[in-house]
């Protein structure tokens, strides 16, 4: 069983840059975290690549020489996935994919992927899907302009544009539907909160995987899911707890991470507001 799991892990490499705002030590911390994210999402990190630069290359994130080095490594080592520590722009992602010819992800993809895997309640699923749609929307156009430029205008122009517009409209409609759905649930939750009255409330807040749920289980005698991976908890759990005759409401919440995708901050805003 264990052997099979090891074999199934997707061979990946991770890439980050050292800049004036991000020292080598800082980058190593971020890459440690990115490696843990990769493991949580079902991958194994074979090698880390880093480059010192003033600012990311607008076309390829790293320099062209570094990208070539990565390309050879991928070929020689049968790498399936390359993961960048910062969110790539739609055009960077497109250019890099074309050059490396393998799956190209960034930190945001990875976190969204883990959240999608973890979301259990309809509220969490809705929040995650909203974040995914918002990440996807600006990238839809990128996909089509890329095809148009590569294959020339003839035959691509009409259908291509129609298809972008159709796809974008579908995604935009979905976004407004999901936002409405979240609003409805928020209202229900606000009502539940006011019904709980003036009870003292305690929230466990902190970095992901520090042991919030473990503490919740110990103190609140609850049975929240605990695991040595990132983002085991997405949904807030509230338990009525009594310590030394003082009753209070204890809540366990989603954990924090550095470079949290802005799309997720927006869609989990009400969860964070509650905290
Ligand atoms: N050594 C040690 N491990 C702990 C302690 N508390 C929790 N753990 C372990 O740390 C891991 C993460 O614990 P969780 O309680 O799931 O952490 P969390 O903060 O709820 O994490 P997320 O929900 O993923 O954000 C689990 O493997 C726990 O068994 C502790 O006090 N000491
Ligand atoms: Mg937890």
Tab-separated table of C-alpha atoms and ligand atoms in Angstrom:
chain	number	residue	atom	x	y	z
A	1	UNK	CA	0.000	0.000	0.000
A	2	UNK	CA	2.723	2.422	1.031
A	3	UNK	CA	4.793	1.472	-2.000
A	4	UNK	CA	1.911	2.203	-4.330
A	5	UNK	CA	1.405	5.630	-2.767
A	6	UNK	CA	5.049	6.499	-3.311
A	7	UNK	CA	4.880	5.450	-6.952
A	8	UNK	CA	1.736	7.496	-7.545
A	9	UNK	CA	3.261	10.763	-6.322
A	10	UNK	CA	3.642	13.165	-9.225
A	11	UNK	CA	7.312	14.023	-9.838
A	12	UNK	CA	7.609	17.791	-9.584
A	13	UNK	CA	10.165	20.577	-9.412
A	14	UNK	CA	9.659	23.945	-7.720
A	15	UNK	CA	10.971	27.342	-8.826
A	16	UNK	CA	11.422	30.656	-7.006
A	17	UNK	CA	13.416	33.865	-7.293
A	18	UNK	CA	15.658	35.884	-4.988
A	19	UNK	CA	14.995	39.640	-5.237
A	20	UNK	CA	15.605	42.769	-3.191
A	21	UNK	CA	12.352	42.127	-1.363
A	22	UNK	CA	12.955	38.407	-0.976
A	23	UNK	CA	16.296	37.266	0.450
A	24	UNK	CA	17.691	33.789	-0.096
A	25	UNK	CA	16.646	32.750	3.453
A	26	UNK	CA	13.136	34.019	2.874
A	27	UNK	CA	12.932	32.179	-0.449
A	28	UNK	CA	14.022	28.962	1.240
A	29	UNK	CA	11.235	29.349	3.788
A	30	UNK	CA	8.727	29.894	0.988
A	31	UNK	CA	10.059	26.902	-0.931
A	32	UNK	CA	9.812	24.708	2.197
A	33	UNK	CA	6.197	25.737	2.383
A	34	UNK	CA	5.663	25.190	-1.356
A	35	UNK	CA	7.176	21.722	-1.038
A	36	UNK	CA	4.713	20.904	1.754
A	37	UNK	CA	1.873	22.244	-0.405
A	38	UNK	CA	3.056	20.027	-3.278
A	39	UNK	CA	3.125	17.003	-0.970
A	40	UNK	CA	-0.365	17.833	0.304
A	41	UNK	CA	-1.650	18.051	-3.277
A	42	UNK	CA	-0.140	14.646	-4.137
A	43	UNK	CA	3.266	15.495	-5.587
A	44	UNK	CA	6.874	14.916	-4.642
A	45	UNK	CA	9.562	17.570	-5.141
A	46	UNK	CA	12.643	16.243	-6.922
A	47	UNK	CA	14.579	19.506	-7.183
A	48	UNK	CA	14.401	23.234	-6.424
A	49	UNK	CA	15.481	25.898	-8.880
A	50	UNK	CA	16.177	29.496	-7.881
A	51	UNK	CA	17.531	32.592	-9.566
A	52	UNK	CA	18.725	35.964	-8.327
A	53	UNK	CA	17.095	38.802	-10.285
A	54	UNK	CA	16.003	42.441	-9.912
A	55	UNK	CA	12.442	41.576	-10.750
A	56	UNK	CA	10.678	38.650	-12.430
A	57	UNK	CA	11.008	38.441	-16.203
A	58	UNK	CA	7.616	39.678	-17.515
A	59	UNK	CA	7.588	37.030	-20.253
A	60	UNK	CA	8.970	33.912	-18.591
A	61	UNK	CA	9.197	34.754	-14.841
A	62	UNK	CA	12.803	33.415	-14.652
A	63	UNK	CA	15.452	34.293	-17.239
A	64	UNK	CA	15.664	32.456	-20.547
A	65	UNK	CA	18.928	30.716	-19.559
A	66	UNK	CA	17.362	29.408	-16.350
A	67	UNK	CA	14.292	28.260	-18.247
A	68	UNK	CA	16.509	26.278	-20.585
A	69	UNK	CA	18.291	24.661	-17.627
A	70	UNK	CA	14.877	23.686	-16.254
A	71	UNK	CA	13.832	22.329	-19.635
A	72	UNK	CA	16.791	19.956	-19.830
A	73	UNK	CA	16.259	18.799	-16.266
A	74	UNK	CA	12.617	18.008	-17.023
A	75	UNK	CA	13.555	15.965	-20.076
A	76	UNK	CA	16.328	14.031	-18.332
A	77	UNK	CA	14.336	13.253	-15.211
A	78	UNK	CA	10.843	12.619	-16.515
A	79	UNK	CA	9.327	15.500	-14.532
A	80	UNK	CA	5.545	15.857	-14.836
A	81	UNK	CA	4.949	19.202	-13.154
A	82	UNK	CA	6.766	22.509	-12.644
A	83	UNK	CA	5.484	24.699	-9.823
A	84	UNK	CA	6.340	28.393	-9.451
A	85	UNK	CA	6.352	30.015	-6.025
A	86	UNK	CA	4.577	33.189	-7.171
A	87	UNK	CA	1.378	33.645	-9.134
A	88	UNK	CA	2.235	33.705	-12.839
A	89	UNK	CA	0.535	36.181	-15.156
A	90	UNK	CA	-1.607	34.580	-17.874
A	91	UNK	CA	1.063	35.365	-20.473
A	92	UNK	CA	3.966	34.059	-18.364
A	93	UNK	CA	2.100	30.826	-17.812
A	94	UNK	CA	1.387	30.501	-21.517
A	95	UNK	CA	4.999	31.221	-22.565
A	96	UNK	CA	6.500	28.854	-20.022
A	97	UNK	CA	4.121	26.021	-20.935
A	98	UNK	CA	5.053	26.423	-24.582
A	99	UNK	CA	8.769	26.300	-23.776
A	100	UNK	CA	8.762	23.466	-21.236
A	101	UNK	CA	6.003	21.356	-22.746
A	102	UNK	CA	4.800	20.013	-19.394
A	103	UNK	CA	2.248	20.940	-16.739
A	104	UNK	CA	2.976	24.418	-15.356
A	105	UNK	CA	1.394	25.467	-12.057
A	106	UNK	CA	1.877	28.270	-9.569
A	107	UNK	CA	1.343	28.570	-5.801
A	108	UNK	CA	-2.212	29.796	-6.375
A	109	UNK	CA	-3.113	26.735	-8.505
A	110	UNK	CA	-1.764	24.467	-5.827
A	111	UNK	CA	-3.634	26.118	-2.960
A	112	UNK	CA	-6.866	26.218	-4.982
A	113	UNK	CA	-6.388	22.544	-5.820
A	114	UNK	CA	-5.937	21.596	-2.164
A	115	UNK	CA	-8.915	23.716	-1.137
A	116	UNK	CA	-11.052	22.043	-3.809
A	117	UNK	CA	-9.998	18.628	-2.517
A	118	UNK	CA	-10.738	19.590	1.093
A	119	UNK	CA	-13.992	21.510	0.791
A	120	UNK	CA	-16.825	19.499	2.288
A	121	UNK	CA	-19.761	21.725	3.078
A	122	UNK	CA	-21.688	23.486	0.371
A	123	UNK	CA	-20.475	26.832	1.784
A	124	UNK	CA	-16.787	25.917	1.471
A	125	UNK	CA	-17.325	24.374	-1.965
A	126	UNK	CA	-19.041	27.528	-3.165
A	127	UNK	CA	-16.240	29.736	-1.830
A	128	UNK	CA	-13.577	27.589	-3.496
A	129	UNK	CA	-15.389	27.456	-6.819
A	130	UNK	CA	-15.743	31.241	-6.782
A	131	UNK	CA	-11.997	31.613	-6.230
A	132	UNK	CA	-11.299	29.145	-9.048
A	133	UNK	CA	-13.571	31.000	-11.475
A	134	UNK	CA	-11.898	34.298	-10.610
A	135	UNK	CA	-8.478	32.774	-11.252
A	136	UNK	CA	-9.679	31.286	-14.531
A	137	UNK	CA	-11.446	34.318	-16.026
A	138	UNK	CA	-8.406	36.415	-17.090
A	139	UNK	CA	-6.705	33.236	-18.281
A	140	UNK	CA	-9.423	32.223	-20.734
A	141	UNK	CA	-8.528	35.036	-23.128
A	142	UNK	CA	-4.873	34.150	-22.805
A	143	UNK	CA	-5.571	30.640	-24.014
A	144	UNK	CA	-7.264	31.831	-27.178
A	145	UNK	CA	-4.971	34.719	-28.125
A	146	UNK	CA	-2.146	32.224	-27.784
A	147	UNK	CA	-3.773	29.890	-30.307
A	148	UNK	CA	-4.550	32.729	-32.664
A	149	UNK	CA	-1.000	34.039	-32.704
A	150	UNK	CA	0.467	30.604	-33.106
A	151	UNK	CA	-1.781	29.337	-35.846
A	152	UNK	CA	-2.440	32.581	-37.705
A	153	UNK	CA	-5.654	34.497	-38.198
A	154	UNK	CA	-7.355	32.444	-40.901
A	155	UNK	CA	-9.975	30.114	-39.579
A	156	UNK	CA	-9.114	31.036	-35.993
A	157	UNK	CA	-10.448	34.572	-35.876
A	158	UNK	CA	-14.188	34.105	-35.923
A	159	UNK	CA	-14.734	30.928	-33.919
A	160	UNK	CA	-11.872	31.781	-31.570
A	161	UNK	CA	-13.366	35.092	-30.585
A	162	UNK	CA	-16.852	33.722	-30.316
A	163	UNK	CA	-15.583	30.999	-28.117
A	164	UNK	CA	-13.679	33.340	-25.800
A	165	UNK	CA	-16.778	35.469	-25.443
A	166	UNK	CA	-18.989	32.456	-24.790
A	167	UNK	CA	-16.556	30.971	-22.284
A	168	UNK	CA	-16.091	34.284	-20.508
A	169	UNK	CA	-19.805	34.843	-20.327
A	170	UNK	CA	-20.345	31.374	-18.840
A	171	UNK	CA	-17.653	31.970	-16.227
A	172	UNK	CA	-18.945	35.493	-15.420
A	173	UNK	CA	-22.495	34.185	-14.997
A	174	UNK	CA	-21.190	31.442	-12.758
A	175	UNK	CA	-19.288	34.008	-10.655
A	176	UNK	CA	-22.366	36.124	-10.028
A	177	UNK	CA	-24.427	33.015	-9.231
A	178	UNK	CA	-21.823	31.826	-6.707
A	179	UNK	CA	-21.637	35.293	-5.135
A	180	UNK	CA	-25.412	35.288	-4.683
A	181	UNK	CA	-25.276	31.829	-3.140
A	182	UNK	CA	-22.611	32.968	-0.654
A	183	UNK	CA	-24.698	36.008	0.256
A	184	UNK	CA	-27.670	33.777	1.107
A	185	UNK	CA	-25.565	31.486	3.306
A	186	UNK	CA	-23.946	34.507	4.998
A	187	UNK	CA	-27.374	35.783	5.951
A	188	UNK	CA	-28.382	32.412	7.406
A	189	UNK	CA	-25.158	32.303	9.392
A	190	UNK	CA	-25.659	35.837	10.701
A	191	UNK	CA	-29.096	34.769	11.954
A	192	UNK	CA	-27.607	31.695	13.644
A	193	UNK	CA	-24.984	33.911	15.260
A	194	UNK	CA	-27.510	36.331	16.687
A	195	UNK	CA	-29.531	33.378	18.013
A	196	UNK	CA	-26.508	32.288	20.005
A	197	UNK	CA	-26.888	35.492	21.998
A	198	UNK	CA	-24.298	37.060	24.187
A	199	UNK	CA	-22.178	33.995	24.873
A	200	UNK	CA	-18.413	34.430	25.097
A	201	UNK	CA	-16.760	33.379	21.850
A	202	UNK	CA	-13.253	32.030	21.414
A	203	UNK	CA	-11.703	31.358	18.006
A	204	UNK	CA	-8.601	29.292	17.319
A	205	UNK	CA	-6.636	31.250	14.748
A	206	UNK	CA	-3.225	30.557	13.275
A	207	UNK	CA	-1.001	29.251	10.565
A	208	UNK	CA	-2.160	26.066	8.815
A	209	UNK	CA	-1.004	22.784	10.413
A	210	UNK	CA	0.019	24.338	13.767
A	211	UNK	CA	-2.472	22.212	15.708
A	212	UNK	CA	-5.652	24.291	15.952
A	213	UNK	CA	-7.987	21.334	15.384
A	214	UNK	CA	-5.992	19.178	17.810
A	215	UNK	CA	-6.494	21.863	20.455
A	216	UNK	CA	-10.169	22.106	19.565
A	217	UNK	CA	-10.559	18.344	20.054
A	218	UNK	CA	-8.718	18.399	23.375
A	219	UNK	CA	-10.476	21.414	24.860
A	220	UNK	CA	-13.858	21.133	23.186
A	221	UNK	CA	-14.089	17.336	23.393
A	222	UNK	CA	-14.970	17.368	19.712
A	223	UNK	CA	-13.949	15.140	16.851
A	224	UNK	CA	-12.594	17.486	14.187
A	225	UNK	CA	-10.420	16.007	11.424
A	226	UNK	CA	-6.678	16.301	12.149
A	227	UNK	CA	-3.862	15.575	9.708
A	228	UNK	CA	-0.213	16.433	9.188
A	229	UNK	CA	-0.917	18.182	5.906
A	230	UNK	CA	-1.840	21.763	5.015
A	231	UNK	CA	-5.448	22.968	5.127
A	232	UNK	CA	-6.986	19.923	6.794
A	233	UNK	CA	-9.688	22.298	8.024
A	234	UNK	CA	-11.638	24.582	5.712
A	235	UNK	CA	-14.985	24.751	7.433
A	236	UNK	CA	-15.501	26.538	10.688
A	237	UNK	CA	-16.655	24.237	13.492
A	238	UNK	CA	-18.278	25.715	16.584
A	239	UNK	CA	-18.594	23.812	19.872
A	240	UNK	CA	-20.180	24.838	23.123
A	241	UNK	CA	-17.509	24.314	25.743
A	242	UNK	CA	-17.360	24.701	29.514
A	243	UNK	CA	-14.197	25.256	31.514
A	244	UNK	CA	-14.440	25.843	35.269
A	245	UNK	CA	-18.143	26.589	35.015
A	246	UNK	CA	-17.592	29.232	32.356
A	247	UNK	CA	-19.482	28.332	29.200
A	248	UNK	CA	-18.194	29.666	25.882
A	249	UNK	CA	-18.319	28.943	22.168
A	250	UNK	CA	-15.077	27.612	20.724
A	251	UNK	CA	-14.528	27.761	16.983
A	252	UNK	CA	-11.926	26.084	14.807
A	253	UNK	CA	-11.166	27.855	11.542
A	254	UNK	CA	-9.289	27.705	8.258
A	255	UNK	CA	-5.537	28.259	8.700
A	256	UNK	CA	-3.367	30.996	7.265
A	257	UNK	CA	-0.524	30.712	4.782
A	258	UNK	CA	1.928	33.213	3.335
A	259	UNK	CA	1.213	34.538	-0.173
A	260	UNK	CA	-2.427	33.509	0.195
A	261	UNK	CA	-4.094	33.912	-3.221
A	262	UNK	CA	-6.136	37.132	-3.379
A	263	UNK	CA	-9.040	35.238	-4.963
A	264	UNK	CA	-9.270	33.078	-1.853
A	265	UNK	CA	-9.069	36.052	0.495
A	266	UNK	CA	-12.040	37.513	-1.299
A	267	UNK	CA	-14.174	34.406	-1.325
A	268	UNK	CA	-13.341	33.428	2.261
A	269	UNK	CA	-13.890	37.013	3.395
A	270	UNK	CA	-16.985	36.178	5.428
A	271	UNK	CA	-15.242	33.247	7.113
A	272	UNK	CA	-12.338	35.544	7.975
A	273	UNK	CA	-14.755	38.280	9.057
A	274	UNK	CA	-16.319	35.856	11.497
A	275	UNK	CA	-12.879	35.181	12.999
B	1	LIG	N1	4.309	17.306	18.104
B	1	LIG	C1	3.092	17.845	18.165
B	1	LIG	N2	2.267	17.644	17.121
B	1	LIG	C2	1.057	18.203	17.174
B	1	LIG	C3	0.609	18.987	18.285
B	1	LIG	N3	-0.639	19.425	18.020
B	1	LIG	C4	-0.964	18.916	16.806
B	1	LIG	N4	0.040	18.166	16.309
B	1	LIG	C5	0.070	17.471	14.996
B	1	LIG	O1	0.170	18.467	13.976
B	1	LIG	C6	-0.575	18.072	12.816
B	1	LIG	C7	-1.586	19.155	12.433
B	1	LIG	O2	-2.574	19.249	13.436
B	1	LIG	P1	-3.987	19.893	13.164
B	1	LIG	O3	-4.693	19.966	14.482
B	1	LIG	O4	-4.678	19.225	12.029
B	1	LIG	O5	-3.561	21.370	12.720
B	1	LIG	P2	-4.489	22.592	12.217
B	1	LIG	O6	-3.890	23.858	12.744
B	1	LIG	O7	-5.913	22.331	12.541
B	1	LIG	O8	-4.201	22.518	10.663
B	1	LIG	P3	-5.143	22.915	9.396
B	1	LIG	O9	-6.546	22.578	9.715
B	1	LIG	O10	-4.560	22.068	8.323
B	1	LIG	O11	-4.929	24.375	9.156
B	1	LIG	C8	-1.239	16.753	13.165
B	1	LIG	O12	-0.464	15.708	12.626
B	1	LIG	C9	-1.224	16.732	14.683
B	1	LIG	O13	-1.212	15.416	15.171
B	1	LIG	C10	1.521	19.176	19.374
B	1	LIG	O14	1.217	19.841	20.362
B	1	LIG	N5	2.730	18.581	19.247
B	2	LIG	MG1	-7.492	22.104	11.383
